[in-house]
Amino acid sequence: QNDGYRTLSLSGHVGFGSLPDQLVKKSIKQGFCFNILCIGETGSGKSTLINSLFNTNFDDSVSTHFLPNVRLRAQTYELQEKSVLLKLTVVNTVGFGDQINKRDSYQPIVDYIDAQFESYLQEELKIKRSLFSYHDTRIHVCLYFISPTGHSLKALDLLTMKRLDSKVNIIPIISKADSISKTELQKFKNKIMSELVSNGVQIYQFPADDETVSKINTVMNGHLPFAVVGSVEEVKIGDKMVRARQYPWGIVQVENENHCDFVKLREMLICTNMEDLREQTHARHYELYRRCRLEEMGFRDIGPENKPVSLQEAYEAKRHEFYLELQRKEEEMRQQFVQRVKEKEAILKEAEQQIQTNFEHHMLMHQEVKLKLEKKKKVLEDEIAMFIEKKANAELLQSQASVSTPVSLKRDKDRK
């Protein structure tokens, strides 16, 4: 379908036929990043499977079963195969499913995924962006490890996958699949897929629109969830050393498709669909998050009447909205300030009245005390005056007595 464009033939060499080669060279120079989120209960074989997938030992520490809540531990490694450099980040859920109350076990995972989206969005919104050198930490695939119970999915598994299916590409896998028989395993697979469909959980489907891989991807979609066994130990079988798990009853070969789906998982995850997982993360999950966040910021493609809205119009509308909000806040703060001033003035006035009342009360008491003291002073002065008068009279009598005494003695002598 040429949409009305004319197809012309070239009369000679032009050079744009080398565009794919240019793209390959640029991609190899830049390198690739791939971020895997492993969700599963402690001891479900997450670290062993990752080691098996990339044929190396990542030296992940052993986790305890007694953590109070779920934590996420991200570790980044640089791997090189031939001339291709891969920056691999493995995010492991530590303590998932170990708590008694598992109601919010998925929340730290959701928060982590959103945090990586938000970090990328903030980089995009910068005036001077550096996405070329930016380390993309967005989760490209979630390997969800299902315990091989042989019965059905746990409520926690359904709830977690339902909360994550719009944020990340989920590939469910049955871990330690050598612990159940083949008959039980197939029934378990069918039961899992039935429960996922009935609960509306959208898992990642290998794309069938590319002719080069549509056939193999369509077949592999029918094998989900993959039943895997992981091991980094090698066992000699015949003349070859193969990765396997050795038991008293026999040997389970990791890369034997008759024993498990490990090869199918590796083929689909790494060899065939790694780039599609990266594209789906950016074009689907991240775009959904980006659209919601921009709508929260007030940026929309269409207005209230379903008319297209330009970025300038959205900016002006948001600017006007912020201006009105600023005015409202200023008026609110002014009213609060006036109210606080009035309250303070009322408090000060009440305190002033209280001080005035206390002053008047003390003045009244002072007047009363002063009157009492003046009365006492008057009484004391009267008593002093009386005392002085009595003293004077006494002195007068005493002086008169001293004068009359010799005369009396002479009279008595004359009589004799």
GROMACS .gro file of C-alpha atoms in nm, residues 192-363:
model
  172
  192ILE     CA    1  -0.299  -2.141   3.580
  193MET     CA    2  -0.392  -2.009   3.236
  194SER     CA    3  -0.761  -2.060   3.309
  195GLU     CA    4  -0.736  -1.864   3.634
  196LEU     CA    5  -0.539  -1.585   3.469
  197VAL     CA    6  -0.802  -1.547   3.197
  198SER     CA    7  -1.097  -1.565   3.438
  199ASN     CA    8  -0.941  -1.298   3.661
  200GLY     CA    9  -0.854  -1.068   3.370
  201VAL     CA   10  -0.477  -1.084   3.418
  202GLN     CA   11  -0.293  -0.978   3.101
  203ILE     CA   12   0.039  -1.159   3.067
  204TYR     CA   13   0.296  -1.092   2.797
  205GLN     CA   14   0.219  -1.262   2.467
  206PHE     CA   15   0.508  -1.325   2.229
  207PRO     CA   16   0.437  -1.114   1.917
  208ALA     CA   17   0.299  -1.297   1.615
  209ASP     CA   18   0.291  -0.998   1.375
  210ASP     CA   19   0.653  -1.039   1.262
  211GLU     CA   20   0.673  -1.298   0.986
  212THR     CA   21   1.023  -1.406   1.084
  213VAL     CA   22   0.922  -1.514   1.435
  214SER     CA   23   0.542  -1.539   1.418
  215LYS     CA   24   0.539  -1.917   1.385
  216ILE     CA   25   0.771  -1.995   1.675
  217ASN     CA   26   0.610  -1.726   1.895
  218THR     CA   27   0.261  -1.857   1.828
  219VAL     CA   28   0.371  -2.207   1.926
  220MET     CA   29   0.548  -2.082   2.239
  221ASN     CA   30   0.244  -1.883   2.351
  222GLY     CA   31   0.073  -2.220   2.385
  223HIS     CA   32   0.344  -2.344   2.623
  224LEU     CA   33   0.293  -2.070   2.883
  225PRO     CA   34   0.357  -2.077   3.172
  226PHE     CA   35   0.703  -2.223   3.124
  227ALA     CA   36   0.799  -2.498   3.366
  228VAL     CA   37   1.169  -2.447   3.439
  229VAL     CA   38   1.455  -2.599   3.631
  230GLY     CA   39   1.771  -2.403   3.700
  231SER     CA   40   2.122  -2.523   3.782
  232VAL     CA   41   2.480  -2.407   3.736
  233GLU     CA   42   2.627  -2.744   3.828
  234GLU     CA   43   2.756  -2.967   3.552
  235VAL     CA   44   2.708  -3.343   3.540
  236LYS     CA   45   2.880  -3.581   3.302
  237ILE     CA   46   2.635  -3.770   3.082
  238GLY     CA   47   2.806  -3.992   2.830
  239ASP     CA   48   3.095  -3.795   2.688
  240LYS     CA   49   2.949  -3.451   2.758
  241MET     CA   50   2.924  -3.223   3.059
  242VAL     CA   51   2.575  -3.077   3.085
  243ARG     CA   52   2.404  -2.851   3.335
  244ALA     CA   53   2.172  -3.061   3.541
  245ARG     CA   54   2.031  -3.140   3.883
  246GLN     CA   55   2.127  -3.477   4.019
  247TYR     CA   56   1.889  -3.672   4.242
  248PRO     CA   57   1.900  -4.025   4.388
  249TRP     CA   58   1.634  -4.127   4.137
  250GLY     CA   59   1.798  -3.971   3.831
  251ILE     CA   60   1.925  -3.660   3.656
  252VAL     CA   61   1.722  -3.361   3.537
  253GLN     CA   62   1.898  -3.186   3.249
  254VAL     CA   63   1.838  -2.812   3.243
  255GLU     CA   64   1.874  -2.780   2.866
  256ASN     CA   65   1.682  -3.094   2.777
  257GLU     CA   66   1.341  -2.991   2.644
  258ASN     CA   67   1.200  -3.329   2.744
  259HIS     CA   68   1.279  -3.247   3.106
  260CYS     CA   69   1.174  -2.880   3.136
  261ASP     CA   70   1.101  -2.558   2.943
  262PHE     CA   71   1.427  -2.382   3.028
  263VAL     CA   72   1.545  -2.373   2.665
  264LYS     CA   73   1.208  -2.238   2.553
  265LEU     CA   74   1.225  -1.961   2.812
  266ARG     CA   75   1.580  -1.865   2.717
  267GLU     CA   76   1.495  -1.870   2.347
  268MET     CA   77   1.187  -1.652   2.391
  269LEU     CA   78   1.328  -1.417   2.653
  270ILE     CA   79   1.678  -1.355   2.522
  271CYS     CA   80   1.728  -1.482   2.169
  272THR     CA   81   1.399  -1.389   2.005
  273ASN     CA   82   1.198  -1.129   2.195
  274MET     CA   83   1.435  -0.923   2.409
  275GLU     CA   84   1.403  -0.619   2.183
  276ASP     CA   85   1.025  -0.653   2.167
  277LEU     CA   86   1.014  -0.656   2.548
  278ARG     CA   87   1.213  -0.333   2.550
  279GLU     CA   88   0.985  -0.178   2.288
  280GLN     CA   89   0.667  -0.288   2.467
  281THR     CA   90   0.796  -0.137   2.789
  282HIS     CA   91   0.853   0.199   2.621
  283ALA     CA   92   0.559   0.209   2.378
  284ARG     CA   93   0.292   0.055   2.601
  285HIS     CA   94   0.361   0.056   2.973
  286TYR     CA   95   0.572   0.371   2.995
  287GLU     CA   96   0.343   0.563   2.758
  288LEU     CA   97   0.043   0.471   2.974
  289TYR     CA   98   0.224   0.598   3.284
  290ARG     CA   99   0.344   0.909   3.098
  291ARG     CA  100  -0.004   0.990   2.971
  292CYS     CA  101  -0.157   0.958   3.319
  293ARG     CA  102   0.116   1.174   3.475
  294LEU     CA  103   0.085   1.445   3.209
  295GLU     CA  104  -0.292   1.448   3.254
  296GLU     CA  105  -0.234   1.493   3.626
  297MET     CA  106  -0.016   1.791   3.536
  298GLY     CA  107  -0.298   1.931   3.322
  299PHE     CA  108  -0.170   1.842   2.975
  300ARG     CA  109  -0.425   1.673   2.748
  301ASP     CA  110  -0.453   1.604   2.376
  302ILE     CA  111  -0.821   1.705   2.361
  303GLY     CA  112  -1.023   1.969   2.542
  304PRO     CA  113  -1.362   1.950   2.714
  305GLU     CA  114  -1.543   1.957   2.376
  306ASN     CA  115  -1.321   1.682   2.228
  307LYS     CA  116  -1.129   1.940   2.028
  308PRO     CA  117  -0.751   1.911   1.983
  309VAL     CA  118  -0.554   2.119   2.230
  310SER     CA  119  -0.208   2.249   2.146
  311LEU     CA  120   0.075   2.245   2.395
  312GLN     CA  121   0.068   2.626   2.406
  313GLU     CA  122  -0.303   2.627   2.489
  314ALA     CA  123  -0.251   2.363   2.757
  315TYR     CA  124   0.037   2.566   2.898
  316GLU     CA  125  -0.167   2.888   2.904
  317ALA     CA  126  -0.465   2.711   3.063
  318LYS     CA  127  -0.244   2.555   3.327
  319ARG     CA  128  -0.065   2.884   3.384
  320HIS     CA  129  -0.401   3.060   3.433
  321GLU     CA  130  -0.512   2.782   3.666
  322PHE     CA  131  -0.193   2.816   3.870
  323TYR     CA  132  -0.233   3.196   3.876
  324LEU     CA  133  -0.588   3.165   4.011
  325GLU     CA  134  -0.469   2.909   4.261
  326LEU     CA  135  -0.187   3.143   4.364
  327GLN     CA  136  -0.432   3.429   4.412
  328ARG     CA  137  -0.661   3.205   4.614
  329LYS     CA  138  -0.369   3.096   4.830
  330GLU     CA  139  -0.256   3.457   4.877
  331GLU     CA  140  -0.608   3.564   4.978
  332GLU     CA  141  -0.633   3.266   5.209
  333MET     CA  142  -0.298   3.352   5.369
  334ARG     CA  143  -0.402   3.718   5.400
  335GLN     CA  144  -0.726   3.619   5.571
  336GLN     CA  145  -0.535   3.387   5.800
  337PHE     CA  146  -0.290   3.667   5.880
  338VAL     CA  147  -0.571   3.914   5.954
  339GLN     CA  148  -0.747   3.655   6.167
  340ARG     CA  149  -0.429   3.583   6.361
  341VAL     CA  150  -0.368   3.958   6.411
  342LYS     CA  151  -0.723   3.997   6.542
  343GLU     CA  152  -0.680   3.701   6.771
  344LYS     CA  153  -0.350   3.843   6.896
  345GLU     CA  154  -0.505   4.186   6.948
  346ALA     CA  155  -0.792   4.030   7.141
  347ILE     CA  156  -0.545   3.841   7.358
  348LEU     CA  157  -0.340   4.156   7.419
  349LYS     CA  158  -0.654   4.359   7.496
  350GLU     CA  159  -0.773   4.096   7.738
  351ALA     CA  160  -0.429   4.091   7.902
  352GLU     CA  161  -0.433   4.472   7.921
  353GLN     CA  162  -0.775   4.466   8.086
  354GLN     CA  163  -0.654   4.206   8.329
  355ILE     CA  164  -0.349   4.417   8.413
  356GLN     CA  165  -0.571   4.725   8.460
  357THR     CA  166  -0.806   4.530   8.686
  358ASN     CA  167  -0.514   4.401   8.890
  359PHE     CA  168  -0.371   4.755   8.912
  360GLU     CA  169  -0.699   4.900   9.035
  361HIS     CA  170  -0.736   4.618   9.283
  362HIS     CA  171  -0.386   4.678   9.418
  363MET     CA  172  -0.447   5.055   9.432
   0.00000   0.00000   0.00000
